[in-house]
Structures are given as structure tokens and as C-alpha cells.
Amino acid sequence: MEPSLQDLLRKLPSVDELLKTEPIREALTHYPRTLVVQAVRSVLEAGRDRIIQDPESAAPVTLDVPVLVQQALSRMEDLNRFTLQPVVNATGIVIHTNLGRSLLAEEAVQRLQILCRSYNNLEYDLERGRRGSRYVHAEALLCELTGAEAALVVNNNAAAVFLVLNTLAKNREVIVSRGQLVEIGGSFRIPDVMTSSGAVLKEVGCTNRTHLRDYEAAVTDATALLMKVHCSNYRVVGFTAEVSLEELVALGRRFGLPVVEDLGSGSLVDLSPFGLRKEPTAQETVRAGADAVTFSGDKLLGGPQAGIILGREEIVRRCRQNPITRALRVDKMTLAALESTLRLYRDERRAFERIPTLEMIALQLDTLQQRAEALAGLVREVDAAGRLSVSVEKNASQVGGGSLPAQDLPTWAVSVVMKDLGASALERALRRNEPPVIGRIESDRLLLDVRTLRPEDSGIIRDAFAKILRKDAEH
Ligand SMILES: *Cc1c(COP(=O)(O)O)cnc(C)c1O
């Protein structure tokens, strides 16, 4: 007689039974008990569900203790993995928001270690021996580097924009061009941040053209400030007109209104020598007369996540005194990493050598070609059976992070095609490597752009291919 569903379920081993098996007792010596029990439970529950759904085919496998033990061990590995882990960025996108944006300079990493291991004067005035402000730490350096009267560092640039508008324009009007109402990604929209700050948006002009007279005509008693937003991730081309910051500043002066610019990626150095379009630097924006300027710490600056506000003394003081600043404040790790990143900018050459974001943008084409050829050689080394076709090719990298849209940097990439394995399966296998290797697919080839690789990544990529080839040979 066929066993009933109840009989089958009763045959499923108990948690205790599995815990007593040799491999799981062994696992208990290096995993916490709670994790082991959780893994065993979830495997048994999954087995139970499978039996209920399909008793005939599921039962023989599901009731097999060694199979369940193996599943539990692999589940333990999954549960024990960090969710936030290092990955190899072979996309060529330097400021990849999904991959953690900018890498920190070694100086910043070391400074983080020093400051996190010890107490520090985060909010302690060593001169006077009493409570101080955390906001002094990067301020002097930011002012030195940009010529701003004052500076304030908050959680990120969205917070910086929010704080400036909440402080200067709550329940009042902010005049902004329709051509600059940008969505940054992850459905984050500048107009939404502006509105949630309590400011009332007053859009002027058209998507492609906004003139000074449009701003001028929109000024009323309710106007709090004039705003300019950097078109981070798109460009309006063709029949276009934009009002320059200088013109906006002159208009602001005439009406006694502050002018605020959200620079987005805000660089402190000119990147046009590397084939990128000339964008105003943060210091040029300050010099052009903007009353407040905001930008990110982890885009072109190449530091930690942060939002930097530069501006006139009176405006920055009001922002600092806004109670909401407390909710946007940065911790000592951010300040430690930011201070050491900014110090590198005192010598621009050194900044390009030491800050990974700048170094990657500045890489020369022949260096990239050499690196691509070296990586291709390493990958071929592990392919004794000749299952891969590996070549190098000229391609294009992006700066990313909503910086410098529609501008590519010429680069070199390694292209890999594997016999009997499609590009997307290969991409997935690399992505599931430990550590994961993230490449991109172009015309059915897997591409590894060497611009964003770190020196240690070559070995990781070689080993990942060795593993994929070995696994594939087993099947
Ligand atoms: C990236 C960006 C932001 C958001 O900056 P975060 O640091 O990610 O908060 C805001 N405005 C512009 C124009 C941007 O490019």
C-alpha cells in the first residue's frame, strides 16, 4: 500500500536527530549553535513543503538523512556569509553607486583604523578642555581648498540639499529651471527632496531652454532663493539655453536673494585633461558667487559618503543651527576618512596618485592596454583545454555616479567567450564567485574592463575562471 502523506511526513527526521549526526556535530564546533539549528530547521521545513507538494517524487530524496545533512551544511555556509562583502568591479564604471561608489585612499583607510581604535576629540575642544563641535573637523580644510567662507558636512548630498532648503526656504518659493529637475536613480528625484524640505518649487522655463528673464519674472515676495541643479546623469542637447551661475548670481544680488547650486558630483580638480568635458569645480562655483554649494563626498571627490555644504558664513551657521542637522549628522568614521581624503588635495599631483577615483579616471590608454593583456594572459593560463576564447579590445568606460553623463573614457577590456556556456551564464557564474566578479555583457561576449580593477583582482579573476572551468568539466 502507498504510504499516506502523514506517514511520509512522520518519517522526516527531527531537528535533534540531524543535530546528532557526525557532520553536524562537527559543524557545531565552529558555527554558533543558533545558526546550526536555524539551518537544520529551514532544511527540514523546506523538505516538509516539498513532500506536501509532491509526495511521490520528493519523498525518497527528502527522507534521506545524508542529503538533508548536506543541505543543512550548505545552508549554514549561506547563513554565515556577510551580506555586505567585497566585490571585483570589472564594469569599468568608476563611481558605481550599486558597488559602493568611490574607493577610499589608503591614507583614509589607515586614518579610519587609527581613529576607530581609540577615543578621539570628535566633540571635545582640546584647547579649552570642554565640549566642542564635530563640525569643525573638516571645515577649515574645505575652506582652505575651495575658498568658501564656511563649510558643513552632513550624511550625503541629498541631506545637504534638504538642509539648505529647509533652512533657507521652508514654506517659501525656490525658483528652479524645468531643465534641471533630475532623477538620480533608485527613484530618487531632486524635486521630491526639495519638496520634502518644505520648500515650494517654482519651476521656470522649458525642458530645453530657460532664460534669465524666466527667473526674473518668477520672483515675488514669496521667493526664498534661486536654485541651480547640475544635470548629473543626462544632457539636454540641440536647441538649448541655460542661465549661467554668474548671471543667476547677478540676478540674486539685484533682488537680495541667495543663489544655491547643487553640484552633484562636485570635483575639486579639473578633469578635462583626461578627455572629459570641462565642468565647474567646487572652488570655481564658490568663486562665481554661489551663496551655497552642495555636493557628494563619494562621487568625484573620492571620499566617504557625505554631503558637503560650502557657503557664506551666515548661511552655513543657520544650517548648523537647524535642529534637523542632528538627524543628518556624520559620524567620526566619515569625518576621519573625509579629512584624510581632503588633505591629499593640498597637492593635486598627490591626489591623482592616491585617490582611487581620480587615479582610475586618469589612467593612460597604454597602461590599460598592458593591464588587459596581462589579465587575458592569466585567464588563458588556467584554460588548458582551450575552452575559452580570450581577447583584448578597445572599449569605453564610464565615470558613473551621475557624473559627467554621455561622456565615455576610452579603455581596454578583456573579452571572454566560453564554449558551451552562454555569456549570461558565464556572467552569473562570475557573479556567484567568492568574491563576486561583476563584469558586463556586450554582443554575447563577457567583458572585463580593467580600468576599475585593483592589483589583487587579477588573481581573483584567474581563480574564478579556473573554478568555473573545473566545475564545468565535472558536468
Ligand atoms: C548624486 C546627486 C545627488 C545625491 O547625492 P547623494 O550623495 O547620493 O545623496 C543630488 N543631486 C545631484 C545633482 C546629484 O548628482
mmCIF file of N, CA and C in Angstrom, residues 13 70 103 111 122 142 173 186 211 243 256 307 345 372 386 399 427 465:
data_model
loop_
_atom_site.group_PDB
_atom_site.id
_atom_site.type_symbol
_atom_site.label_atom_id
_atom_site.label_comp_id
_atom_site.label_asym_id
_atom_site.label_seq_id
_atom_site.Cartn_x
_atom_site.Cartn_y
_atom_site.Cartn_z
ATOM 1 N N PRO A 13 13.207 13.166 9.494
ATOM 2 C CA PRO A 13 13.918 13.163 10.775
ATOM 3 C C PRO A 13 13.611 14.431 11.581
ATOM 4 N N GLN A 70 23.720 17.371 4.134
ATOM 5 C CA GLN A 70 24.460 18.176 3.151
ATOM 6 C C GLN A 70 23.765 19.518 2.912
ATOM 7 N N LEU A 103 36.226 54.194 -3.962
ATOM 8 C CA LEU A 103 37.120 53.504 -3.032
ATOM 9 C C LEU A 103 37.895 54.580 -2.270
ATOM 10 N N ARG A 111 43.672 56.014 8.451
ATOM 11 C CA ARG A 111 43.198 57.000 9.424
ATOM 12 C C ARG A 111 41.940 56.475 10.134
ATOM 13 N N LEU A 122 36.217 64.034 18.879
ATOM 14 C CA LEU A 122 35.112 64.302 17.955
ATOM 15 C C LEU A 122 34.318 65.549 18.345
ATOM 16 N N LEU A 142 38.155 72.302 4.102
ATOM 17 C CA LEU A 142 37.250 72.568 2.986
ATOM 18 C C LEU A 142 37.338 74.034 2.565
ATOM 19 N N GLU A 173 9.249 80.041 -1.667
ATOM 20 C CA GLU A 173 9.455 79.538 -3.032
ATOM 21 C C GLU A 173 10.920 79.463 -3.437
ATOM 22 N N GLY A 186 17.382 54.984 -8.542
ATOM 23 C CA GLY A 186 16.753 54.417 -7.356
ATOM 24 C C GLY A 186 15.528 55.257 -7.001
ATOM 25 N N HIS A 211 15.636 80.962 -19.709
ATOM 26 C CA HIS A 211 16.348 82.242 -19.844
ATOM 27 C C HIS A 211 16.331 82.999 -18.528
ATOM 28 N N VAL A 243 20.916 79.272 -18.058
ATOM 29 C CA VAL A 243 21.422 80.512 -17.485
ATOM 30 C C VAL A 243 22.687 80.176 -16.696
ATOM 31 N N GLY A 256 18.290 90.661 -3.772
ATOM 32 C CA GLY A 256 18.656 90.282 -2.400
ATOM 33 C C GLY A 256 18.305 88.833 -2.091
ATOM 34 N N GLY A 307 27.704 64.619 2.496
ATOM 35 C CA GLY A 307 27.185 65.738 1.727
ATOM 36 C C GLY A 307 27.905 66.972 2.209
ATOM 37 N N TYR A 345 44.347 66.603 -1.328
ATOM 38 C CA TYR A 345 44.127 67.627 -2.351
ATOM 39 C C TYR A 345 45.026 68.849 -2.191
ATOM 40 N N ALA A 372 45.152 44.905 -19.610
ATOM 41 C CA ALA A 372 44.195 43.993 -20.240
ATOM 42 C C ALA A 372 44.931 42.783 -20.801
ATOM 43 N N GLY A 386 41.529 24.761 -23.616
ATOM 44 C CA GLY A 386 41.146 25.670 -24.700
ATOM 45 C C GLY A 386 39.648 25.851 -24.849
ATOM 46 N N VAL A 399 32.422 57.220 -16.166
ATOM 47 C CA VAL A 399 32.779 57.705 -14.832
ATOM 48 C C VAL A 399 31.717 57.269 -13.837
ATOM 49 N N GLU A 427 28.488 35.199 -16.993
ATOM 50 C CA GLU A 427 28.381 36.405 -16.150
ATOM 51 C C GLU A 427 27.852 36.026 -14.771
ATOM 52 N N PHE A 465 37.892 31.905 -12.968
ATOM 53 C CA PHE A 465 37.789 31.152 -14.229
ATOM 54 C C PHE A 465 38.241 29.705 -14.035
#
